[in-house]
Short mmCIF file of C-alpha atoms in Angstrom, two decimals:
data_model
loop_
_atom_site.label_atom_id
_atom_site.label_comp_id
_atom_site.label_asym_id
_atom_site.label_seq_id
_atom_site.Cartn_x
_atom_site.Cartn_y
_atom_site.Cartn_z
CA UNK A 142 105.00 104.94 139.09
CA UNK A 143 108.40 104.93 137.40
CA UNK A 144 108.87 102.48 134.55
CA UNK A 145 110.98 99.40 135.43
CA UNK A 146 113.93 100.36 133.22
CA UNK A 147 113.82 103.88 134.69
CA UNK A 148 114.12 102.38 138.17
CA UNK A 149 117.06 100.34 136.98
CA UNK A 150 118.85 103.22 135.26
CA UNK A 151 118.25 105.55 138.21
CA UNK A 152 119.88 102.95 140.42
CA UNK A 153 122.89 103.10 138.11
CA UNK A 154 123.12 106.85 137.65
CA UNK A 155 122.56 107.76 141.30
CA UNK A 156 125.97 106.30 142.21
CA UNK A 157 128.80 108.47 140.88
CA UNK A 158 131.43 105.72 141.09
CA UNK A 159 129.27 103.35 139.06
CA UNK A 160 128.51 106.09 136.56
CA UNK A 161 132.19 106.96 136.24
CA UNK A 162 132.98 103.31 135.48
CA UNK A 163 130.41 103.30 132.68
CA UNK A 164 131.69 106.56 131.20
CA UNK A 165 135.37 105.65 131.41
CA UNK A 166 135.24 102.01 130.35
CA UNK A 167 132.41 101.86 127.81
CA UNK A 168 132.61 105.21 125.99
CA UNK A 169 134.31 104.58 122.65
CA UNK A 170 135.96 106.84 121.66
CA UNK A 171 136.70 108.15 125.16
CA UNK A 172 135.04 111.37 126.27
CA UNK A 173 137.10 114.45 125.37
CA UNK A 174 137.07 115.57 129.01
CA UNK A 175 139.21 112.58 129.98
CA UNK A 176 138.71 110.00 132.75
CA UNK A 177 135.94 110.78 135.22
CA UNK A 178 136.83 108.37 138.04
CA UNK A 179 137.32 110.28 141.27
CA UNK A 180 136.32 113.53 139.58
CA UNK A 181 132.60 113.08 139.00
CA UNK A 182 130.19 115.09 141.16
CA UNK A 183 126.41 114.74 140.93
CA UNK A 184 124.82 118.18 140.70
CA UNK A 185 121.07 117.84 140.12
CA UNK A 186 118.38 116.45 137.86
CA UNK A 187 117.75 118.49 134.75
CA UNK A 188 114.64 118.07 132.68
CA UNK A 189 114.40 120.17 129.54
CA UNK A 190 111.56 118.34 127.81
CA UNK A 191 108.49 118.03 130.08
CA UNK A 192 107.71 114.63 128.54
CA UNK A 193 110.97 113.29 129.95
CA UNK A 194 109.55 113.62 133.45
CA UNK A 195 107.50 110.50 132.82
CA UNK A 196 110.00 108.28 131.09
CA UNK A 197 113.60 109.35 130.66
CA UNK A 198 115.57 110.71 133.61
CA UNK A 199 118.44 113.04 132.72
CA UNK A 200 121.25 113.70 135.15
CA UNK A 201 123.84 116.41 135.43
CA UNK A 202 127.40 115.86 136.61
CA UNK A 203 130.38 118.16 137.02
CA UNK A 204 134.03 117.19 136.82
CA UNK A 205 136.06 118.13 139.90
CA UNK A 206 133.09 119.98 141.41
CA UNK A 207 133.63 123.49 142.66
CA UNK A 208 131.47 126.52 142.02
CA UNK A 209 132.89 127.05 138.54
CA UNK A 210 133.46 123.64 136.88
CA UNK A 211 135.13 123.54 133.48
CA UNK A 212 133.21 120.45 132.31
CA UNK A 213 129.60 119.40 132.75
CA UNK A 214 128.28 115.99 131.71
CA UNK A 215 124.61 115.43 130.88
CA UNK A 216 123.62 111.75 130.90
CA UNK A 217 120.41 110.53 129.31
CA UNK A 218 119.25 106.98 128.70
CA UNK A 219 117.25 105.81 125.70
CA UNK A 220 115.74 102.46 124.82
CA UNK A 221 114.72 103.65 121.34
CA UNK A 222 116.57 105.74 118.79
CA UNK A 223 115.38 109.26 118.15
CA UNK A 224 116.79 111.50 115.40
CA UNK A 225 116.47 114.72 117.39
CA UNK A 226 119.01 113.89 120.11
CA UNK A 227 121.44 116.59 118.85
CA UNK A 228 118.62 119.13 119.22
CA UNK A 229 118.02 117.91 122.76
CA UNK A 230 121.74 118.26 123.44
CA UNK A 231 121.58 121.83 122.16
CA UNK A 232 118.59 122.50 124.43
CA UNK A 233 120.45 121.10 127.44
CA UNK A 234 123.50 123.22 126.62
CA UNK A 235 121.46 126.39 126.17
CA UNK A 236 119.63 125.84 129.47
CA UNK A 237 122.89 125.29 131.34
CA UNK A 238 124.51 128.38 129.81
CA UNK A 239 121.50 130.45 130.84
CA UNK A 240 121.78 129.07 134.39
CA UNK A 241 125.48 129.99 134.53
CA UNK A 242 124.81 133.48 133.22
CA UNK A 243 122.03 134.07 135.73
CA UNK A 244 124.30 132.94 138.56
CA UNK A 245 127.54 134.66 137.52
CA UNK A 246 126.55 137.52 135.27
CA UNK A 247 127.22 138.30 131.62
CA UNK A 248 130.97 137.83 131.96
CA UNK A 249 130.56 134.26 133.17
CA UNK A 250 132.83 131.65 131.61
CA UNK A 251 130.73 128.92 130.04
CA UNK A 252 131.74 125.32 130.85
CA UNK A 253 132.16 122.65 128.20
CA UNK A 254 128.97 120.56 128.12
CA UNK A 255 129.30 116.89 127.17
CA UNK A 256 126.07 115.11 126.20
CA UNK A 257 126.16 111.34 126.82
CA UNK A 258 123.42 108.91 125.79
CA UNK A 259 123.28 105.44 127.31
CA UNK A 260 121.45 103.53 124.60
CA UNK A 261 120.08 100.05 125.31
CA UNK A 262 117.92 99.35 122.25
CA UNK A 263 118.11 96.27 120.04
CA UNK A 264 119.32 97.71 116.69
CA UNK A 265 122.71 99.41 116.72
CA UNK A 266 122.58 103.19 116.90
CA UNK A 267 122.23 104.80 113.46
CA UNK A 268 120.56 108.13 114.29
CA UNK A 269 122.54 111.40 114.01
CA UNK A 270 125.12 112.01 116.72
CA UNK A 271 125.94 115.58 115.70
CA UNK A 272 123.86 118.63 114.92
CA UNK A 273 125.69 119.05 111.60
CA UNK A 274 124.82 115.46 110.66
CA UNK A 275 121.16 116.06 111.51
CA UNK A 276 121.23 119.31 109.54
CA UNK A 277 122.80 117.58 106.52
CA UNK A 278 120.27 114.74 106.59
CA UNK A 279 117.51 117.31 106.32
CA UNK A 280 118.93 118.93 103.24
CA UNK A 281 121.32 121.48 104.70
CA UNK A 282 125.02 121.96 104.11
CA UNK A 283 127.14 120.88 107.11
CA UNK A 284 130.01 122.94 108.47
CA UNK A 285 128.37 126.36 108.31
CA UNK A 286 127.00 126.56 111.85
CA UNK A 287 127.78 125.61 115.46
CA UNK A 288 128.03 121.89 115.99
CA UNK A 289 126.85 119.82 118.96
CA UNK A 290 128.24 116.31 119.44
CA UNK A 291 126.37 113.54 121.26
CA UNK A 292 128.51 110.79 122.76
CA UNK A 293 126.45 107.61 122.34
CA UNK A 294 127.40 104.63 124.49
CA UNK A 295 125.70 101.86 122.55
CA UNK A 296 125.56 99.15 125.20
CA UNK A 297 124.45 96.48 122.74
CA UNK A 298 127.66 96.68 120.72
CA UNK A 299 129.52 94.84 123.48
CA UNK A 300 129.15 91.10 124.03
CA UNK A 301 128.80 89.79 127.57
CA UNK A 302 132.44 88.78 127.92
CA UNK A 303 133.62 92.23 126.82
CA UNK A 304 131.31 93.93 129.30
CA UNK A 305 132.67 91.73 132.10
CA UNK A 306 136.24 92.43 131.00
CA UNK A 307 135.73 96.20 130.92
CA UNK A 308 133.66 96.61 134.07
CA UNK A 309 134.64 93.63 136.21
CA UNK A 310 132.56 91.74 138.75
CA UNK A 311 130.24 94.47 139.99
CA UNK A 312 126.68 95.79 139.95
CA UNK A 313 127.37 98.01 136.94
CA UNK A 314 128.13 94.91 134.86
CA UNK A 315 124.86 93.26 135.87
CA UNK A 316 122.90 96.43 135.15
CA UNK A 317 124.31 96.65 131.63
CA UNK A 318 123.64 92.95 130.99
CA UNK A 319 120.06 93.33 132.19
CA UNK A 320 119.50 96.31 129.91
CA UNK A 321 120.98 94.39 126.99
CA UNK A 322 119.11 91.12 127.53
CA UNK A 323 116.09 92.01 129.67
CA UNK A 324 113.64 91.84 126.78
CA UNK A 325 115.26 88.83 125.10
CA UNK A 326 113.83 85.31 125.08
CA UNK A 327 117.00 83.86 126.60
CA UNK A 328 117.00 86.04 129.72
CA UNK A 329 115.69 83.30 132.04
CA UNK A 330 118.49 80.90 131.09
CA UNK A 331 121.11 83.61 131.63
CA UNK A 332 120.22 84.30 135.26
CA UNK A 333 122.26 81.39 136.72
CA UNK A 334 125.27 82.56 134.69
CA UNK A 335 125.04 85.91 136.46
CA UNK A 336 124.88 84.54 140.00
CA UNK A 337 128.32 85.98 140.83
CA UNK A 338 127.14 89.40 139.62
CA UNK A 339 124.01 89.22 141.77
CA UNK A 340 126.28 88.37 144.70
CA UNK A 341 128.53 91.33 143.90
CA UNK A 342 125.49 93.59 143.70
CA UNK A 343 124.20 92.82 147.20
CA UNK A 344 127.73 93.30 148.57
CA UNK A 345 127.93 96.87 147.26
CA UNK A 346 126.73 99.90 149.20
CA UNK A 347 122.94 100.09 148.82
CA UNK A 348 123.02 96.71 147.11
CA UNK A 349 119.61 95.54 148.31
CA UNK A 350 117.92 98.63 146.88
CA UNK A 351 119.68 98.04 143.59
CA UNK A 352 118.68 94.37 143.65
CA UNK A 353 115.07 95.41 144.30
CA UNK A 354 115.13 97.56 141.14
CA UNK A 355 116.47 94.55 139.22
CA UNK A 356 113.69 92.31 140.55
CA UNK A 357 111.08 94.88 139.47
CA UNK A 358 112.69 95.14 136.05
CA UNK A 359 112.79 91.37 135.51
CA UNK A 360 109.18 90.98 136.66
CA UNK A 361 107.67 93.65 134.44
CA UNK A 362 109.93 93.36 131.39
CA UNK A 363 110.73 89.64 131.29
CA UNK A 364 107.85 88.11 133.31
CA UNK A 365 110.38 86.53 135.68
CA UNK A 366 108.86 86.03 139.12
CA UNK A 367 110.83 87.28 142.14
CA UNK A 368 110.86 83.69 143.42
CA UNK A 369 113.05 82.73 140.44
CA UNK A 370 115.65 85.27 141.55
CA UNK A 371 115.28 84.13 145.16
CA UNK A 372 116.07 80.56 144.07
CA UNK A 373 119.52 81.53 142.76
CA UNK A 374 122.47 80.43 144.94
CA UNK A 375 123.51 83.97 145.90
CA UNK A 376 120.20 84.56 147.70
CA UNK A 377 120.51 81.42 149.83
CA UNK A 378 123.41 82.87 151.79
CA UNK A 379 121.50 85.84 153.21
CA UNK A 380 118.22 85.89 155.11
CA UNK A 381 118.07 89.65 154.53
CA UNK A 382 118.24 89.12 150.76
CA UNK A 383 115.58 86.41 150.81
CA UNK A 384 113.30 88.55 152.97
CA UNK A 385 113.70 91.56 150.68
CA UNK A 386 112.84 89.51 147.59
CA UNK A 387 109.83 87.96 149.35
CA UNK A 388 108.59 91.40 150.43
CA UNK A 389 109.07 92.72 146.90
CA UNK A 390 107.10 89.78 145.49
CA UNK A 391 104.21 90.48 147.88
CA UNK A 392 104.18 94.14 146.91
CA UNK A 393 104.23 93.29 143.20
CA UNK A 394 101.31 90.92 143.64
CA UNK A 395 99.37 93.52 145.62
CA UNK A 396 99.98 96.15 142.93
CA UNK A 397 98.88 93.61 140.35
CA UNK A 398 95.65 92.98 142.25
CA UNK A 399 95.05 96.72 142.61
CA UNK A 400 95.64 97.25 138.90
CA UNK A 401 93.35 94.33 138.12
CA UNK A 402 90.59 95.80 140.28
CA UNK A 403 90.95 99.17 138.56
CA UNK A 404 90.80 97.53 135.13
CA UNK A 405 87.78 95.54 136.27
CA UNK A 406 85.97 98.66 137.39
CA UNK A 407 86.73 100.35 134.08
CA UNK A 408 85.47 97.32 132.16
CA UNK A 409 82.40 97.24 134.39
CA UNK A 410 81.62 100.89 133.71
CA UNK A 411 82.05 100.33 129.98
CA UNK A 412 79.82 97.28 130.07
CA UNK A 413 77.26 99.24 132.09
CA UNK A 414 77.19 102.00 129.49
CA UNK A 415 76.70 99.46 126.70
CA UNK A 416 73.90 97.73 128.60
CA UNK A 417 72.27 101.07 129.42
CA UNK A 418 72.31 102.04 125.74
CA UNK A 419 70.74 98.71 124.76
CA UNK A 420 68.07 99.05 127.44
CA UNK A 421 67.19 102.54 126.24
CA UNK A 422 66.92 101.41 122.60
CA UNK A 423 64.77 98.45 123.65
CA UNK A 424 62.31 100.60 125.62
CA UNK A 425 62.15 103.21 122.88
CA UNK A 426 61.45 100.62 120.18
CA UNK A 427 58.75 98.89 122.24
CA UNK A 428 57.03 102.22 122.96
CA UNK A 429 57.09 103.19 119.27
CA UNK A 430 55.71 99.82 118.10
CA UNK A 431 52.86 99.84 120.64
CA UNK A 432 51.95 103.41 119.66
CA UNK A 433 51.91 102.52 115.93
CA UNK A 434 50.45 99.02 115.89
CA UNK A 435 48.73 98.61 119.25
CA UNK A 436 49.98 95.05 119.75
CA UNK A 437 53.40 93.55 118.99
CA UNK A 438 53.45 89.97 117.64
CA UNK A 439 55.23 87.41 119.83
CA UNK A 440 57.78 86.67 117.08
CA UNK A 441 58.79 90.33 116.94
CA UNK A 442 58.91 90.50 120.75
CA UNK A 443 61.32 87.54 120.80
CA UNK A 444 63.47 89.16 118.11
CA UNK A 445 63.64 92.44 120.01
CA UNK A 446 64.40 90.73 123.35
CA UNK A 447 67.45 88.92 121.95
CA UNK A 448 68.68 91.71 119.64
CA UNK A 449 72.02 93.44 120.15
CA UNK A 450 72.50 97.19 120.07
CA UNK A 451 73.16 97.37 116.32
CA UNK A 452 70.00 95.38 115.49
CA UNK A 453 67.88 97.49 117.83
CA UNK A 454 69.19 100.69 116.20
CA UNK A 455 68.35 99.29 112.74
CA UNK A 456 64.82 98.30 113.81
CA UNK A 457 64.27 101.71 115.42
CA UNK A 458 65.25 103.44 112.17
CA UNK A 459 62.87 101.26 110.07
CA UNK A 460 59.89 101.24 112.46
CA UNK A 461 58.47 104.69 111.54
CA UNK A 462 58.10 103.70 107.85
CA UNK A 463 56.96 100.08 108.36
CA UNK A 464 53.36 99.39 107.31
CA UNK A 465 52.90 96.35 109.58
CA UNK A 466 55.00 94.56 112.22
CA UNK A 467 55.56 91.83 109.64
CA UNK A 468 57.61 94.31 107.57
CA UNK A 469 60.14 94.52 110.39
CA UNK A 470 60.30 90.73 110.67
CA UNK A 471 60.82 90.36 106.92
CA UNK A 472 63.50 93.07 106.85
CA UNK A 473 65.28 91.39 109.74
CA UNK A 474 65.17 87.98 108.05
CA UNK A 475 66.60 89.41 104.83
#
């Protein structure tokens, strides 16, 4: 199952108009390829690092489309900083160049590849943005080799009012605000302030699917029940919206019960193994004591019956060298 913030980001990146708004209005400085609105074409998912298949979706866009685009844009989202992003950008670029060469031959004209990171972590971005910077931080001299630049859109550097001003009343604004505040303690009190943005979200094309991703995100990341979203004024105007949230809540509860049953079975198996080990130690110790001493005193029987696994193991180690059962009782008391 995709992680909640992956669901949310996929909902953002799957819509080219919404993605273009993010790139054009939040990238600072602007991307060197210029405005993307009306020019952005989704090509395909690209996944260079196999680990990204589980957590971080990367998307590939072309400007102006066509079979031979001049500019390609790779978009990746990160919730934590990683110093090797320039290396990942280089890997993306190399993979794309190889694809172009395979498709068009050795005389193919390589497009300009722009690597964009949507970063929604708490501390401001401080990791290297360029390959030369990464190289210099590791003891090398910058300027002597090919550079790769990563365009980081640090969502947390904008306050809420600035995000609203740049993006307007739309789903993209709400998505960015959720990514910025989803893990914060004040998220619950902010929801009523965003009622107009929730309303704008459901009015957009595919809005209910996007809202569903938001409900999942809030439930798993912020422990906000779907019913709390359903209670907001925007949801009262639409039976379809209320039904969707109710259905989502039922599915979340069912998945929670399923997960709980799985965890219970795992705990049960673990407990069974522990109990089986204790039972085996108990039988082994009793057999050894009867073979050595013929009869086991009642005090020692009571001690053995109530002993945990560690005590049984200790008694089993001492039993072969004990002269009488009393030695085991004395050792246990000490």
